[in-house]
Each structure stands twice: as C-alpha cells, then as structure tokens.
CSV table of C-alpha atoms in Angstrom, one decimal:
chain,number,residue,atom,x,y,z
A,1,MET,CA,47.4,-13.3,-38.3
A,2,THR,CA,45.7,-11.5,-41.2
A,3,GLU,CA,49.1,-10.6,-42.2
A,4,TYR,CA,50.4,-14.6,-41.6
A,5,VAL,CA,47.5,-15.9,-43.6
A,6,LYS,CA,48.7,-13.8,-46.9
A,7,ASP,CA,51.9,-16.0,-47.1
A,8,LYS,CA,53.4,-19.4,-46.8
A,9,GLY,CA,54.2,-20.4,-43.2
A,10,SER,CA,53.6,-22.7,-40.0
A,11,PHE,CA,51.4,-21.9,-37.1
A,12,MET,CA,52.1,-23.8,-33.7
A,13,LEU,CA,50.3,-24.5,-30.4
A,14,ILE,CA,52.8,-25.3,-27.8
A,15,THR,CA,52.4,-26.4,-24.3
A,16,PHE,CA,54.7,-27.6,-21.6
A,17,ASN,CA,54.8,-30.0,-18.7
A,18,ASP,CA,52.0,-28.3,-17.0
A,19,ALA,CA,51.5,-31.7,-14.6
A,20,ILE,CA,54.0,-29.9,-12.2
A,21,LEU,CA,51.4,-27.3,-11.3
A,22,PRO,CA,49.8,-29.4,-8.5
A,23,ILE,CA,53.1,-30.1,-7.3
A,24,TYR,CA,54.8,-26.7,-7.3
A,25,GLY,CA,51.7,-24.3,-7.0
A,26,TYR,CA,51.0,-21.4,-9.1
A,27,ASP,CA,53.8,-19.0,-8.5
A,28,VAL,CA,56.6,-21.7,-9.3
A,29,THR,CA,54.9,-23.2,-12.4
A,30,LEU,CA,54.3,-19.5,-13.8
A,31,LYS,CA,58.2,-19.0,-13.7
A,32,PHE,CA,58.6,-22.2,-15.1
A,33,PHE,CA,56.5,-21.3,-18.0
A,34,LYS,CA,58.1,-17.8,-18.2
A,35,GLU,CA,61.4,-19.5,-18.6
A,36,PHE,CA,59.8,-21.8,-21.3
A,37,GLY,CA,58.7,-19.0,-23.0
A,38,GLN,CA,62.0,-17.0,-23.1
A,39,ARG,CA,63.8,-20.4,-24.2
A,40,THR,CA,61.6,-20.8,-26.9
A,41,GLN,CA,61.4,-17.4,-28.3
A,42,LYS,CA,65.4,-17.5,-28.3
A,43,PHE,CA,65.0,-20.7,-30.4
A,44,PHE,CA,62.9,-19.7,-32.9
A,45,ASN,CA,64.6,-16.4,-33.8
A,46,ASP,CA,63.4,-16.6,-37.5
A,47,GLY,CA,59.9,-16.6,-36.4
A,48,ASP,CA,57.3,-14.9,-34.0
A,49,VAL,CA,56.6,-15.9,-30.5
A,50,TYR,CA,53.5,-15.1,-28.8
A,51,ARG,CA,51.4,-16.2,-25.4
A,52,PHE,CA,48.4,-18.0,-26.3
A,53,SER,CA,46.8,-18.5,-23.0
A,54,THR,CA,48.1,-19.1,-19.4
A,55,TYR,CA,50.3,-22.2,-20.0
A,56,GLN,CA,50.7,-22.1,-24.1
A,57,LEU,CA,52.5,-20.4,-26.7
A,58,PHE,CA,51.8,-19.7,-30.1
A,59,VAL,CA,54.8,-19.5,-32.7
A,60,TYR,CA,54.5,-18.6,-36.4
A,61,ILE,CA,57.7,-19.7,-38.7
A,62,PRO,CA,57.8,-18.8,-42.3
A,63,GLN,CA,58.4,-22.2,-43.5
A,64,ASN,CA,55.7,-24.8,-44.4
A,65,ASP,CA,57.7,-27.7,-46.2
A,66,ILE,CA,56.9,-30.9,-44.4
A,67,ARG,CA,60.9,-31.7,-43.9
A,68,SER,CA,62.1,-28.4,-42.9
A,69,VAL,CA,59.2,-28.0,-40.5
A,70,THR,CA,60.0,-31.4,-39.1
A,71,LYS,CA,63.7,-30.6,-38.5
A,72,ILE,CA,63.1,-27.5,-37.0
A,73,ILE,CA,60.7,-29.2,-34.4
A,74,LYS,CA,62.8,-31.8,-33.6
A,75,ASP,CA,65.7,-29.3,-33.1
A,76,TYR,CA,63.5,-27.3,-30.7
A,77,ILE,CA,62.4,-30.4,-28.9
A,78,LYS,CA,66.1,-31.4,-28.7
A,79,TYR,CA,67.4,-27.8,-27.8
A,80,LEU,CA,64.7,-27.8,-24.7
A,81,ASP,CA,65.8,-31.3,-23.5
A,82,GLN,CA,69.5,-30.4,-23.5
A,83,ASN,CA,69.2,-27.3,-21.4
A,84,GLN,CA,68.6,-27.5,-17.8
A,85,SER,CA,65.8,-25.8,-15.9
A,86,VAL,CA,67.0,-22.7,-13.7
A,87,VAL,CA,63.4,-22.6,-12.0
A,88,ILE,CA,63.2,-26.5,-11.2
A,89,HIS,CA,66.5,-28.1,-11.8
A,90,TYR,CA,65.2,-31.5,-12.1
A,91,GLU,CA,62.3,-31.0,-14.2
A,92,LYS,CA,61.8,-31.4,-18.2
A,93,PHE,CA,59.8,-28.9,-20.0
A,94,LEU,CA,58.3,-31.7,-22.1
A,95,PRO,CA,56.5,-29.8,-24.7
A,96,LYS,CA,53.6,-30.8,-26.8
A,97,ILE,CA,53.3,-29.0,-30.3
A,98,SER,CA,50.5,-29.0,-32.8
A,99,ILE,CA,51.5,-27.7,-36.3
A,100,ILE,CA,49.3,-26.4,-39.2
A,101,ARG,CA,51.6,-26.1,-42.6
A,102,TYR,CA,49.6,-23.3,-43.8
A,103,PRO,CA,48.2,-23.1,-46.6
A,104,VAL,CA,49.0,-26.7,-47.4
A,105,VAL,CA,46.5,-28.4,-45.2
A,106,THR,CA,44.2,-25.7,-44.8
A,107,GLU,CA,43.2,-22.6,-46.5
A,108,GLU,CA,41.2,-21.3,-43.8
A,109,LYS,CA,41.7,-17.6,-43.1
A,110,LEU,CA,39.6,-16.7,-40.3
A,111,PRO,CA,42.1,-17.1,-37.2
A,112,ALA,CA,39.2,-18.3,-34.5
A,113,ASN,CA,39.3,-21.4,-37.0
A,114,LEU,CA,43.0,-21.8,-37.3
A,115,TYR,CA,43.3,-21.5,-33.5
A,116,ARG,CA,40.5,-24.3,-33.1
A,117,TYR,CA,42.4,-26.6,-35.3
A,118,LEU,CA,45.4,-26.3,-33.2
A,119,GLU,CA,43.7,-26.5,-30.1
A,120,VAL,CA,41.7,-29.9,-31.2
A,121,SER,CA,45.1,-31.4,-32.6
A,122,LEU,CA,47.0,-30.5,-29.3
A,123,ASP,CA,44.4,-31.9,-27.0
A,124,TYR,CA,44.1,-35.2,-29.4
A,125,LEU,CA,47.9,-35.3,-29.2
A,126,LYS,CA,47.8,-35.0,-25.3
A,127,ARG,CA,45.2,-38.0,-25.0
A,128,GLN,CA,47.4,-40.4,-26.9
A,129,LEU,CA,49.3,-43.3,-25.1
A,130,ASN,CA,52.3,-42.8,-26.8
A,131,ASP,CA,55.2,-40.5,-26.2
A,132,GLU,CA,55.0,-38.4,-29.5
A,133,SER,CA,55.6,-34.5,-28.8
A,134,TYR,CA,54.1,-33.1,-31.9
A,135,ILE,CA,51.2,-33.7,-34.4
A,136,PHE,CA,50.7,-32.1,-37.7
A,137,PHE,CA,47.0,-31.1,-38.4
A,138,GLU,CA,44.8,-33.1,-40.6
A,139,TYR,CA,41.1,-32.4,-41.1
A,140,GLN,CA,40.2,-35.4,-40.6
A,141,ILE,CA,41.3,-35.1,-36.9
A,142,TYR,CA,39.3,-32.3,-36.2
A,143,GLU,CA,36.0,-33.8,-38.0
A,144,ASN,CA,36.7,-36.9,-35.7
A,145,GLU,CA,37.1,-34.9,-32.6
A,146,VAL,CA,33.8,-32.8,-33.1
A,147,PHE,CA,31.8,-35.6,-33.8
A,148,GLU,CA,33.0,-37.4,-30.7
A,149,GLN,CA,32.3,-34.2,-28.6
A,150,GLN,CA,28.8,-34.4,-30.2
A,151,VAL,CA,28.5,-38.0,-29.1
A,152,ILE,CA,29.5,-37.0,-25.6
A,153,ASN,CA,27.0,-34.2,-25.6
A,154,TYR,CA,24.3,-36.3,-26.8
A,155,LEU,CA,25.3,-39.2,-24.3
A,156,ASN,CA,25.5,-36.8,-21.0
A,157,GLN,CA,22.1,-35.4,-22.2
A,158,ALA,CA,20.5,-39.1,-22.4
A,159,MET,CA,21.8,-39.9,-18.9
A,160,ASP,CA,20.4,-36.8,-17.4
A,161,GLN,CA,17.2,-37.5,-19.3
A,162,ASN,CA,17.4,-41.2,-18.9
A,163,GLN,CA,17.0,-42.0,-22.6
A,164,LEU,CA,19.4,-44.7,-22.7
A,165,SER,CA,18.3,-48.4,-23.4
A,166,LEU,CA,19.4,-51.6,-22.7
A,167,MET,CA,20.0,-54.5,-24.9
A,168,PHE,CA,20.7,-58.4,-24.0
A,169,HIS,CA,22.6,-61.1,-25.8
A,170,GLN,CA,21.8,-64.8,-24.9
A,171,ILE,CA,24.7,-66.8,-23.4
A,172,ILE,CA,23.8,-70.3,-24.4
A,173,ASP,CA,24.8,-73.5,-22.6
A,174,ILE,CA,25.3,-75.7,-25.7
A,175,LYS,CA,25.5,-79.0,-23.8
A,176,ARG,CA,22.1,-78.4,-22.1
A,177,GLN,CA,20.6,-76.4,-25.0
A,178,ILE,CA,19.1,-73.6,-22.7
A,179,VAL,CA,20.0,-70.0,-22.2
A,180,TRP,CA,22.2,-69.8,-19.4
A,181,GLN,CA,22.0,-66.2,-18.5
A,182,TYR,CA,22.3,-62.8,-20.6
A,183,GLU,CA,24.8,-60.2,-21.3
A,184,SER,CA,23.9,-56.6,-21.1
A,185,SER,CA,24.9,-53.6,-23.2
A,186,ILE,CA,23.8,-50.1,-23.6
A,187,ALA,CA,22.5,-48.2,-26.5
A,188,LEU,CA,21.8,-44.6,-28.1
A,189,GLU,CA,18.5,-45.0,-29.8
A,190,ASN,CA,18.6,-42.4,-31.9
A,191,LEU,CA,22.1,-42.5,-33.0
A,192,ASN,CA,23.4,-45.6,-34.8
A,193,ILE,CA,26.5,-46.2,-32.7
A,194,ASP,CA,27.8,-49.4,-31.7
A,195,SER,CA,28.4,-49.7,-28.2
A,196,LYS,CA,31.6,-50.8,-28.3
A,197,TYR,CA,32.4,-47.5,-30.0
A,198,LEU,CA,30.3,-45.6,-27.5
A,199,LEU,CA,32.4,-46.9,-24.8
A,200,SER,CA,35.8,-46.1,-26.4
A,201,ILE,CA,34.5,-42.3,-26.9
A,202,ALA,CA,33.4,-42.2,-23.2
A,203,LYS,CA,36.8,-43.4,-22.3
A,204,LYS,CA,38.6,-40.8,-24.2
A,205,ARG,CA,36.7,-38.3,-22.7
A,206,ASN,CA,36.8,-39.2,-19.3
A,207,ARG,CA,33.3,-40.4,-18.9
A,208,LEU,CA,33.6,-44.4,-18.9
A,209,PHE,CA,33.1,-44.7,-15.2
A,210,GLU,CA,30.0,-42.5,-15.1
A,211,LEU,CA,28.5,-44.4,-18.1
A,212,GLU,CA,29.4,-47.6,-16.7
A,213,LYS,CA,27.9,-47.0,-13.6
A,214,TYR,CA,24.7,-45.9,-15.5
A,215,HIS,CA,24.7,-49.1,-16.9
A,216,ILE,CA,24.9,-51.3,-13.9
A,217,LYS,CA,22.0,-49.0,-12.4
A,218,MET,CA,20.0,-49.6,-15.3
A,219,VAL,CA,20.5,-53.3,-15.1
A,220,PHE,CA,19.5,-53.2,-11.0
A,221,GLU,CA,16.2,-51.0,-12.2
A,222,PHE,CA,15.5,-53.6,-14.9
A,223,LEU,CA,15.6,-56.5,-12.5
A,224,SER,CA,13.7,-54.8,-9.9
A,225,ILE,CA,10.8,-54.1,-12.5
A,226,LEU,CA,11.2,-57.7,-13.9
A,227,GLU,CA,10.7,-59.4,-10.5
A,228,ARG,CA,7.7,-57.1,-9.7
A,229,GLU,CA,5.8,-58.0,-12.8
A,230,THR,CA,6.9,-61.6,-13.0
A,231,GLU,CA,7.9,-62.7,-9.5
A,232,ARG,CA,10.8,-64.0,-11.3
A,233,LEU,CA,14.5,-63.2,-11.8
A,234,ILE,CA,17.0,-63.7,-14.9
A,235,LYS,CA,20.9,-63.9,-14.5
A,236,ILE,CA,22.6,-60.8,-16.2
A,237,THR,CA,26.2,-60.4,-17.0
A,238,ILE,CA,27.6,-57.0,-17.2
A,239,PRO,CA,30.7,-56.0,-18.7
A,240,VAL,CA,32.7,-53.5,-17.2
A,241,SER,CA,36.2,-52.2,-17.8
A,242,LYS,CA,39.4,-52.9,-15.6
A,243,GLU,CA,39.5,-49.1,-14.7
A,244,THR,CA,36.0,-49.0,-13.5
A,245,PHE,CA,36.7,-52.3,-11.7
A,246,LEU,CA,39.4,-51.1,-9.7
A,247,ASP,CA,38.0,-47.5,-9.0
A,248,VAL,CA,37.7,-47.0,-5.3
A,249,ASN,CA,34.0,-46.0,-5.5
A,250,PHE,CA,33.0,-49.2,-7.5
A,251,ASN,CA,32.5,-51.5,-4.6
A,252,PRO,CA,30.4,-48.7,-2.2
A,253,PHE,CA,28.1,-48.3,-5.5
A,254,VAL,CA,27.5,-51.8,-6.5
A,255,PHE,CA,26.7,-52.5,-2.9
A,256,GLY,CA,24.4,-49.7,-2.5
A,257,LEU,CA,22.4,-50.7,-5.5
A,258,ALA,CA,21.9,-54.4,-4.4
A,259,GLN,CA,20.8,-53.0,-1.2
A,260,LYS,CA,18.3,-50.0,-2.8
A,261,PHE,CA,16.8,-52.8,-5.3
A,262,MET,CA,16.9,-55.9,-3.1
A,263,ILE,CA,18.7,-57.8,-5.8
A,264,PRO,CA,20.3,-61.0,-4.9
A,265,PHE,CA,23.8,-61.2,-6.1
A,266,GLU,CA,23.6,-64.6,-7.7
A,267,PHE,CA,21.6,-62.7,-10.6
A,268,ILE,CA,24.4,-60.6,-11.0
A,269,ARG,CA,27.8,-61.1,-12.6
A,270,PHE,CA,30.6,-58.6,-13.7
A,271,LYS,CA,32.8,-59.3,-16.8
A,272,VAL,CA,36.0,-57.3,-16.5
A,273,LYS,CA,37.5,-56.3,-19.7
A,274,GLY,CA,41.1,-55.8,-20.4
A,275,GLU,CA,44.1,-57.7,-18.9
A,276,ASN,CA,44.4,-60.9,-16.8
A,277,LEU,CA,43.6,-59.7,-13.3
A,278,LYS,CA,46.1,-61.8,-11.4
A,279,GLY,CA,48.0,-59.0,-9.4
A,280,ASN,CA,47.5,-59.1,-5.4
A,281,GLN,CA,45.4,-55.9,-5.8
A,282,HIS,CA,42.8,-57.4,-8.5
A,283,ILE,CA,42.7,-60.9,-6.4
A,284,ASN,CA,42.3,-58.9,-3.1
A,285,GLN,CA,39.5,-56.7,-4.7
A,286,ILE,CA,37.8,-60.1,-5.6
A,287,SER,CA,37.9,-61.5,-2.4
A,288,PHE,CA,36.9,-58.6,-0.6
A,289,LEU,CA,33.7,-58.5,-3.0
A,290,ARG,CA,33.1,-62.1,-2.3
A,291,VAL,CA,33.2,-61.3,1.3
A,292,GLN,CA,30.9,-58.6,1.1
A,293,THR,CA,28.5,-60.1,-1.0
A,294,SER,CA,28.0,-63.4,1.4
A,295,GLY,CA,25.6,-62.9,4.3
A,296,PRO,CA,22.2,-63.5,5.4
A,297,CYS,CA,20.5,-62.0,2.4
A,298,HIS,CA,22.9,-63.0,-0.3
A,299,LYS,CA,24.7,-66.2,-1.4
A,300,VAL,CA,28.3,-66.7,-2.3
A,301,LEU,CA,28.7,-66.9,-5.9
A,302,GLN,CA,32.4,-68.1,-6.8
A,303,ASP,CA,32.1,-67.1,-9.9
A,304,HIS,CA,30.9,-63.5,-9.3
A,305,PHE,CA,33.4,-61.8,-11.2
A,306,ILE,CA,34.7,-63.3,-14.6
A,307,GLN,CA,37.5,-62.2,-17.1
A,308,GLU,CA,36.5,-61.7,-20.5
A,309,LEU,CA,39.3,-64.2,-21.7
A,310,SER,CA,38.0,-67.0,-19.6
A,311,ILE,CA,34.4,-66.3,-20.2
A,312,ASP,CA,33.9,-69.8,-21.9
A,313,GLN,CA,34.9,-71.5,-18.4
C-alpha cells in the first residue's frame, strides 16, 4: 500500500455470494471462494489481487479514470456471470464491489483508513435493496455510516440504561371536539433526532424489532403507573412496522406484557405502517390476535389493529 499510494490507481474490496455458506457448509464455500479468487486473479492480469479476509478480495489496478474503471468493473462482472462455477455448477458468484479511485476521491495515505473506507462502502452497498453490484466510495457515505453507527451505539446504551423517553400526540375527534386517544413515539432526549429517522437507522442496522418492542413495553409500563397513580387509563395507539407485526415473536411478547401489567386491550391499539395488510397471512395474524385478546379479562376490540393509510376510518 505504501507503494500504491505514491501513484494513481484504484483500490477495490470484493466479496462474493456468501449466502451459500449455510447451504453448502464451510468446506464447499471455501472451495467456491478459492475458485472465485482464481478467476478474479485471471481477469485482473494488469493489477494485483490479494486475499483480504476469509471471503473477501482486495484488488489494485493502475487506472483511476471513471470511464476506464467503470468499464473494467462491468467487464469483470460480465466475465464472472458468463463462466459457470466448477465447484457449484448452479450457483453464481454475484460479486459486490466497493471502489476507491485514488487520489481522486481521497488523498488518505494510511492503509487502515483506506481499508475502512472500502469496508464501510461495501457494507452500505450490501444493505441497499437494489441489485447494484458495485459502488464508488464517496466521503459522505463514510460520514453517514459513522454517524449512524454512533446513533445505534447510543440507542443500545439508552435501551440498556432506560434512557429513552415517550412522547404523545393527540388524536382528536373533530365532530365531538374531544381527544379520542393518543399516539406514542419514542425519543432520545440528548440527541436532536426525529423519531422517524431513528426508526429508519434502527431498521438499516437490524435493531428495529428490538427498538419497537422496547417502545411497546414503555407504553405498558406507563399505563400501569398511570392507573396506579390516578385510577384511570387512556387509550394509546402504538405505531409498529410491518416487519415487527409479522415477526413470530410479536404475539407472545404483546400477550406477555398485557398479563404482566394487567392492562385491558381496549386501551392499546397498534398502527401497522407499510403496505396494506390484505394477504391471508396478515388476515390470519389479525384474527388470531383478536381471538387471543378476547376472554374473561379483556374485551374484543374490533379495530385493535389499523393500517396507517386508513387511520381516518
């Protein structure tokens, strides 16, 4: 690296279809990766190929022009796609590539920092919902990723030390001019971050379910304290994502909280955010919840679950 940064070129971090690991096991996956590395080395005969980690390659090429590098990458992806694997005939290599055009986008000379830029860009690319196979490093990507990681670290600490706060927004019945109920949200008091942005970061970092479970628990705890101190309860709507609602652990978690805090279900309503829940799986889930929430201790609330697009109904 000390020699590479003296000249113009491009650095690449390349991973492959590592989703095959739980399917074929370590030994076969390692052979598949070795084949992937050999074919990559054969293609980049005008550059240098290294094994960066267990399932990642580092490549240096002596070009940094955007058009030249883009063409090389596209040719490489096409080359891998057109050549069938010998190790696993019916699997594709499906490379994911992050690229630094040096010193066009950064003049950083420390290898550790350059590797970090590549790793962050690759992680960002793998989290995207599109089918893009490569990404060119931009410093803004690194800044955003570092910031989001700091938020997640602070969020984990806040959940562990009970530092999150509840906020309530009034839902008003306009005809009767009364506050019908309240919609809850969560906030990090020491960070000026909108709750929607906080949820989006949690989703990207695979912490959404834990965060929304924490939110639901906070509402049940709040109602328990409210009833104990005032002998009254208020109706609260809790927004949850579609992913959380459909998680197999969602039902047991909610029922467990209701039993623990002895809160009647007519005071709790969930607003499911996302696509319309019209499939059989969704209807069955809602029906099951209605059956479970009916009984000697709890009334059946027919609109127990509503969708965000039909809240005015």
